[in-house]
């Protein structure tokens, strides 16, 4: 079976707001909609691939991920059925790529939430709880995302490390 482990990182919406406390944002206040910054992917037992708007450009990144997903018999991620895969499907259509067929999605967050009663279902808690490596956390805050939006090379190096580590945790957690 071609099992694809996958994780995406997205950029935030850029919006005009009047107030910072409970802002009300209408569609005409959206300056730049959220989108995908990068994708980490690996076939079971294979090296991790990292694709990004910084390194590859948006269309090439999306085409490459689309090709991977078309080859997949199933995709496995963390919160993938609620976030990663729907966001990818949306972006594929936006740039003119054909709709993907239905692909079985093994969403490890759903599995963890259904099978266990942990204090937290976040990957940052779940992975070390089960004896796996930790997520990358040093320097990972909103400044990392804004650095990537500015195409800061150091921010992109950390984003790649962060995204690759999330993907690296998926296969052992799945097993």
PDB file of C-alpha atoms in Angstrom:
ATOM      1  CA  UNK A   1       0.000   0.000   0.000  1.00  0.00           C
ATOM      2  CA  UNK A   2       1.226   3.497  -0.883  1.00  0.00           C
ATOM      3  CA  UNK A   3       0.777   5.282   2.441  1.00  0.00           C
ATOM      4  CA  UNK A   4       1.657   8.988   2.331  1.00  0.00           C
ATOM      5  CA  UNK A   5       2.436  10.778   5.600  1.00  0.00           C
ATOM      6  CA  UNK A   6       1.701  14.464   5.194  1.00  0.00           C
ATOM      7  CA  UNK A   7       1.734  17.778   7.081  1.00  0.00           C
ATOM      8  CA  UNK A   8       1.153  21.324   5.853  1.00  0.00           C
ATOM      9  CA  UNK A   9       1.931  24.725   7.299  1.00  0.00           C
ATOM     10  CA  UNK A  10      -0.174  27.682   6.278  1.00  0.00           C
ATOM     11  CA  UNK A  11       0.115  31.427   6.171  1.00  0.00           C
ATOM     12  CA  UNK A  12      -2.457  33.510   8.048  1.00  0.00           C
ATOM     13  CA  UNK A  13      -5.141  35.676   6.514  1.00  0.00           C
ATOM     14  CA  UNK A  14      -4.075  39.300   6.203  1.00  0.00           C
ATOM     15  CA  UNK A  15      -7.020  41.517   7.109  1.00  0.00           C
ATOM     16  CA  UNK A  16      -7.952  45.078   7.991  1.00  0.00           C
ATOM     17  CA  UNK A  17      -9.619  45.319  11.406  1.00  0.00           C
ATOM     18  CA  UNK A  18     -10.954  48.225  13.442  1.00  0.00           C
ATOM     19  CA  UNK A  19     -10.407  46.642  16.813  1.00  0.00           C
ATOM     20  CA  UNK A  20      -8.100  44.000  18.264  1.00  0.00           C
ATOM     21  CA  UNK A  21     -10.614  42.765  20.840  1.00  0.00           C
ATOM     22  CA  UNK A  22     -13.232  40.502  19.237  1.00  0.00           C
ATOM     23  CA  UNK A  23     -12.737  41.866  15.736  1.00  0.00           C
ATOM     24  CA  UNK A  24     -15.533  41.444  13.255  1.00  0.00           C
ATOM     25  CA  UNK A  25     -14.058  40.750   9.849  1.00  0.00           C
ATOM     26  CA  UNK A  26     -16.182  40.857   6.724  1.00  0.00           C
ATOM     27  CA  UNK A  27     -14.951  39.323   3.450  1.00  0.00           C
ATOM     28  CA  UNK A  28     -14.113  42.727   1.966  1.00  0.00           C
ATOM     29  CA  UNK A  29     -11.595  43.261   4.802  1.00  0.00           C
ATOM     30  CA  UNK A  30      -9.502  40.271   3.705  1.00  0.00           C
ATOM     31  CA  UNK A  31      -6.436  41.591   1.921  1.00  0.00           C
ATOM     32  CA  UNK A  32      -4.689  38.256   1.386  1.00  0.00           C
ATOM     33  CA  UNK A  33      -6.455  34.989   2.178  1.00  0.00           C
ATOM     34  CA  UNK A  34      -4.673  32.253   4.079  1.00  0.00           C
ATOM     35  CA  UNK A  35      -2.766  29.766   1.969  1.00  0.00           C
ATOM     36  CA  UNK A  36      -0.207  27.001   2.117  1.00  0.00           C
ATOM     37  CA  UNK A  37       3.389  27.903   2.936  1.00  0.00           C
ATOM     38  CA  UNK A  38       4.914  24.431   2.831  1.00  0.00           C
ATOM     39  CA  UNK A  39       4.264  20.724   2.775  1.00  0.00           C
ATOM     40  CA  UNK A  40       6.238  17.897   4.301  1.00  0.00           C
ATOM     41  CA  UNK A  41       5.514  14.447   2.916  1.00  0.00           C
ATOM     42  CA  UNK A  42       6.992  10.977   3.000  1.00  0.00           C
ATOM     43  CA  UNK A  43       6.091   7.572   1.743  1.00  0.00           C
ATOM     44  CA  UNK A  44       6.199   4.955   4.488  1.00  0.00           C
ATOM     45  CA  UNK A  45       9.834   4.121   5.187  1.00  0.00           C
ATOM     46  CA  UNK A  46      11.190   6.748   2.780  1.00  0.00           C
ATOM     47  CA  UNK A  47      12.932  10.120   3.276  1.00  0.00           C
ATOM     48  CA  UNK A  48      10.871  13.221   3.932  1.00  0.00           C
ATOM     49  CA  UNK A  49      10.242  15.583   1.042  1.00  0.00           C
ATOM     50  CA  UNK A  50       9.893  19.283   1.799  1.00  0.00           C
ATOM     51  CA  UNK A  51       8.109  21.551  -0.657  1.00  0.00           C
ATOM     52  CA  UNK A  52       7.552  25.264  -0.112  1.00  0.00           C
ATOM     53  CA  UNK A  53       6.465  28.460  -1.778  1.00  0.00           C
ATOM     54  CA  UNK A  54       9.910  29.828  -0.859  1.00  0.00           C
ATOM     55  CA  UNK A  55      11.953  27.119  -2.544  1.00  0.00           C
ATOM     56  CA  UNK A  56       9.608  25.800  -5.233  1.00  0.00           C
ATOM     57  CA  UNK A  57       7.004  28.501  -5.867  1.00  0.00           C
ATOM     58  CA  UNK A  58       3.334  28.033  -5.080  1.00  0.00           C
ATOM     59  CA  UNK A  59       2.176  26.324  -8.284  1.00  0.00           C
ATOM     60  CA  UNK A  60       5.118  23.918  -8.472  1.00  0.00           C
ATOM     61  CA  UNK A  61       4.694  23.033  -4.786  1.00  0.00           C
ATOM     62  CA  UNK A  62       0.977  22.383  -5.248  1.00  0.00           C
ATOM     63  CA  UNK A  63       1.513  20.369  -8.455  1.00  0.00           C
ATOM     64  CA  UNK A  64       4.103  18.188  -6.719  1.00  0.00           C
ATOM     65  CA  UNK A  65       1.815  17.525  -3.730  1.00  0.00           C
ATOM     66  CA  UNK A  66      -1.114  16.853  -6.064  1.00  0.00           C
ATOM     67  CA  UNK A  67       0.994  14.215  -7.856  1.00  0.00           C
ATOM     68  CA  UNK A  68       1.942  12.600  -4.537  1.00  0.00           C
ATOM     69  CA  UNK A  69      -1.686  12.444  -3.415  1.00  0.00           C
ATOM     70  CA  UNK A  70      -2.826  10.972  -6.746  1.00  0.00           C
ATOM     71  CA  UNK A  71      -0.351   8.122  -6.202  1.00  0.00           C
ATOM     72  CA  UNK A  72      -1.418   7.543  -2.591  1.00  0.00           C
ATOM     73  CA  UNK A  73      -3.650   4.663  -1.570  1.00  0.00           C
ATOM     74  CA  UNK A  74      -4.132   6.479   1.753  1.00  0.00           C
ATOM     75  CA  UNK A  75      -2.893   9.619   3.485  1.00  0.00           C
ATOM     76  CA  UNK A  76      -1.927   9.817   7.145  1.00  0.00           C
ATOM     77  CA  UNK A  77      -1.593  13.021   9.127  1.00  0.00           C
ATOM     78  CA  UNK A  78      -2.454  14.755  12.353  1.00  0.00           C
ATOM     79  CA  UNK A  79      -5.739  16.664  12.065  1.00  0.00           C
ATOM     80  CA  UNK A  80      -5.414  15.901   8.358  1.00  0.00           C
ATOM     81  CA  UNK A  81      -9.076  15.147   7.658  1.00  0.00           C
ATOM     82  CA  UNK A  82     -10.205  18.450   9.172  1.00  0.00           C
ATOM     83  CA  UNK A  83      -7.377  20.715   8.039  1.00  0.00           C
ATOM     84  CA  UNK A  84      -4.544  19.525   5.792  1.00  0.00           C
ATOM     85  CA  UNK A  85      -6.440  17.571   3.141  1.00  0.00           C
ATOM     86  CA  UNK A  86      -9.415  19.983   2.777  1.00  0.00           C
ATOM     87  CA  UNK A  87      -7.007  22.929   2.547  1.00  0.00           C
ATOM     88  CA  UNK A  88      -4.965  21.122  -0.113  1.00  0.00           C
ATOM     89  CA  UNK A  89      -8.100  20.237  -2.107  1.00  0.00           C
ATOM     90  CA  UNK A  90      -9.180  23.890  -1.973  1.00  0.00           C
ATOM     91  CA  UNK A  91      -5.807  25.159  -3.167  1.00  0.00           C
ATOM     92  CA  UNK A  92      -5.579  22.561  -5.959  1.00  0.00           C
ATOM     93  CA  UNK A  93      -8.864  23.780  -7.414  1.00  0.00           C
ATOM     94  CA  UNK A  94      -7.906  27.435  -6.961  1.00  0.00           C
ATOM     95  CA  UNK A  95      -4.795  26.984  -9.136  1.00  0.00           C
ATOM     96  CA  UNK A  96      -6.615  24.881 -11.742  1.00  0.00           C
ATOM     97  CA  UNK A  97      -5.506  21.372 -10.794  1.00  0.00           C
ATOM     98  CA  UNK A  98      -8.120  18.629 -11.162  1.00  0.00           C
ATOM     99  CA  UNK A  99     -10.095  17.507  -8.147  1.00  0.00           C
ATOM    100  CA  UNK A 100      -8.579  14.540  -6.378  1.00  0.00           C
ATOM    101  CA  UNK A 101     -10.449  11.274  -6.033  1.00  0.00           C
ATOM    102  CA  UNK A 102     -11.515  10.296  -2.527  1.00  0.00           C
ATOM    103  CA  UNK A 103      -8.440   9.014  -0.680  1.00  0.00           C
ATOM    104  CA  UNK A 104      -8.731   7.212   2.656  1.00  0.00           C
ATOM    105  CA  UNK A 105      -7.438   9.569   5.352  1.00  0.00           C
ATOM    106  CA  UNK A 106      -5.945   8.164   8.535  1.00  0.00           C
ATOM    107  CA  UNK A 107      -6.233  11.132  10.866  1.00  0.00           C
ATOM    108  CA  UNK A 108      -4.105  10.277  13.890  1.00  0.00           C
ATOM    109  CA  UNK A 109      -5.640  13.061  15.983  1.00  0.00           C
ATOM    110  CA  UNK A 110      -9.047  11.429  15.572  1.00  0.00           C
ATOM    111  CA  UNK A 111      -7.589   8.017  16.404  1.00  0.00           C
ATOM    112  CA  UNK A 112      -5.921   9.347  19.555  1.00  0.00           C
ATOM    113  CA  UNK A 113      -9.087  11.153  20.657  1.00  0.00           C
ATOM    114  CA  UNK A 114     -11.258   8.074  20.070  1.00  0.00           C
ATOM    115  CA  UNK A 115      -8.971   5.439  21.562  1.00  0.00           C
ATOM    116  CA  UNK A 116      -7.403   7.221  24.522  1.00  0.00           C
ATOM    117  CA  UNK A 117      -8.211   9.749  27.235  1.00  0.00           C
ATOM    118  CA  UNK A 118      -5.052  11.839  27.315  1.00  0.00           C
ATOM    119  CA  UNK A 119      -4.850  15.238  29.029  1.00  0.00           C
ATOM    120  CA  UNK A 120      -4.218  16.755  25.590  1.00  0.00           C
ATOM    121  CA  UNK A 121      -4.649  15.472  22.045  1.00  0.00           C
ATOM    122  CA  UNK A 122      -2.100  17.904  20.642  1.00  0.00           C
ATOM    123  CA  UNK A 123       0.790  16.279  18.806  1.00  0.00           C
ATOM    124  CA  UNK A 124       3.211  18.191  21.054  1.00  0.00           C
ATOM    125  CA  UNK A 125       1.821  16.203  24.004  1.00  0.00           C
ATOM    126  CA  UNK A 126       0.955  12.904  22.331  1.00  0.00           C
ATOM    127  CA  UNK A 127       4.331  12.197  20.678  1.00  0.00           C
ATOM    128  CA  UNK A 128       6.499  12.398  23.836  1.00  0.00           C
ATOM    129  CA  UNK A 129       3.773  10.696  25.889  1.00  0.00           C
ATOM    130  CA  UNK A 130       4.193   7.623  23.710  1.00  0.00           C
ATOM    131  CA  UNK A 131       7.992   7.838  23.835  1.00  0.00           C
ATOM    132  CA  UNK A 132       8.535   9.553  20.499  1.00  0.00           C
ATOM    133  CA  UNK A 133      10.664  12.606  19.812  1.00  0.00           C
ATOM    134  CA  UNK A 134       9.345  16.062  20.642  1.00  0.00           C
ATOM    135  CA  UNK A 135       8.060  18.586  18.166  1.00  0.00           C
ATOM    136  CA  UNK A 136      10.423  21.426  17.277  1.00  0.00           C
ATOM    137  CA  UNK A 137       9.451  24.272  19.605  1.00  0.00           C
ATOM    138  CA  UNK A 138      12.447  26.602  20.043  1.00  0.00           C
ATOM    139  CA  UNK A 139      11.774  29.757  18.046  1.00  0.00           C
ATOM    140  CA  UNK A 140       8.387  28.527  16.842  1.00  0.00           C
ATOM    141  CA  UNK A 141       5.981  31.389  17.410  1.00  0.00           C
ATOM    142  CA  UNK A 142       4.101  33.844  15.221  1.00  0.00           C
ATOM    143  CA  UNK A 143       7.382  35.591  14.366  1.00  0.00           C
ATOM    144  CA  UNK A 144       8.436  32.430  12.495  1.00  0.00           C
ATOM    145  CA  UNK A 145       5.408  32.729  10.204  1.00  0.00           C
ATOM    146  CA  UNK A 146       5.912  36.464   9.624  1.00  0.00           C
ATOM    147  CA  UNK A 147       9.592  35.792   8.914  1.00  0.00           C
ATOM    148  CA  UNK A 148       8.573  33.278   6.257  1.00  0.00           C
ATOM    149  CA  UNK A 149       6.143  35.802   4.782  1.00  0.00           C
ATOM    150  CA  UNK A 150       9.111  38.195   4.487  1.00  0.00           C
ATOM    151  CA  UNK A 151      11.167  35.387   2.842  1.00  0.00           C
ATOM    152  CA  UNK A 152      13.721  35.506   5.632  1.00  0.00           C
ATOM    153  CA  UNK A 153      16.142  32.592   4.983  1.00  0.00           C
ATOM    154  CA  UNK A 154      16.661  31.828   8.702  1.00  0.00           C
ATOM    155  CA  UNK A 155      12.893  31.657   9.249  1.00  0.00           C
ATOM    156  CA  UNK A 156      12.529  29.317   6.298  1.00  0.00           C
ATOM    157  CA  UNK A 157      15.278  27.032   7.642  1.00  0.00           C
ATOM    158  CA  UNK A 158      13.448  26.778  10.964  1.00  0.00           C
ATOM    159  CA  UNK A 159      10.076  26.280   9.222  1.00  0.00           C
ATOM    160  CA  UNK A 160      11.547  23.412   7.219  1.00  0.00           C
ATOM    161  CA  UNK A 161      12.960  21.840  10.385  1.00  0.00           C
ATOM    162  CA  UNK A 162       9.589  22.283  12.139  1.00  0.00           C
ATOM    163  CA  UNK A 163       7.564  20.823   9.255  1.00  0.00           C
ATOM    164  CA  UNK A 164       9.952  17.908   8.696  1.00  0.00           C
ATOM    165  CA  UNK A 165       9.824  16.980  12.393  1.00  0.00           C
ATOM    166  CA  UNK A 166       6.029  16.932  12.372  1.00  0.00           C
ATOM    167  CA  UNK A 167       6.138  14.527   9.416  1.00  0.00           C
ATOM    168  CA  UNK A 168       8.870  12.442  11.083  1.00  0.00           C
ATOM    169  CA  UNK A 169       6.574  11.893  14.089  1.00  0.00           C
ATOM    170  CA  UNK A 170       3.667  10.581  12.024  1.00  0.00           C
ATOM    171  CA  UNK A 171       5.005   7.195  10.930  1.00  0.00           C
ATOM    172  CA  UNK A 172       6.136   5.985  14.372  1.00  0.00           C
ATOM    173  CA  UNK A 173       2.917   7.300  15.918  1.00  0.00           C
ATOM    174  CA  UNK A 174       0.929   5.445  13.251  1.00  0.00           C
ATOM    175  CA  UNK A 175       2.833   2.227  14.000  1.00  0.00           C
TER     176      UNK A 175
END
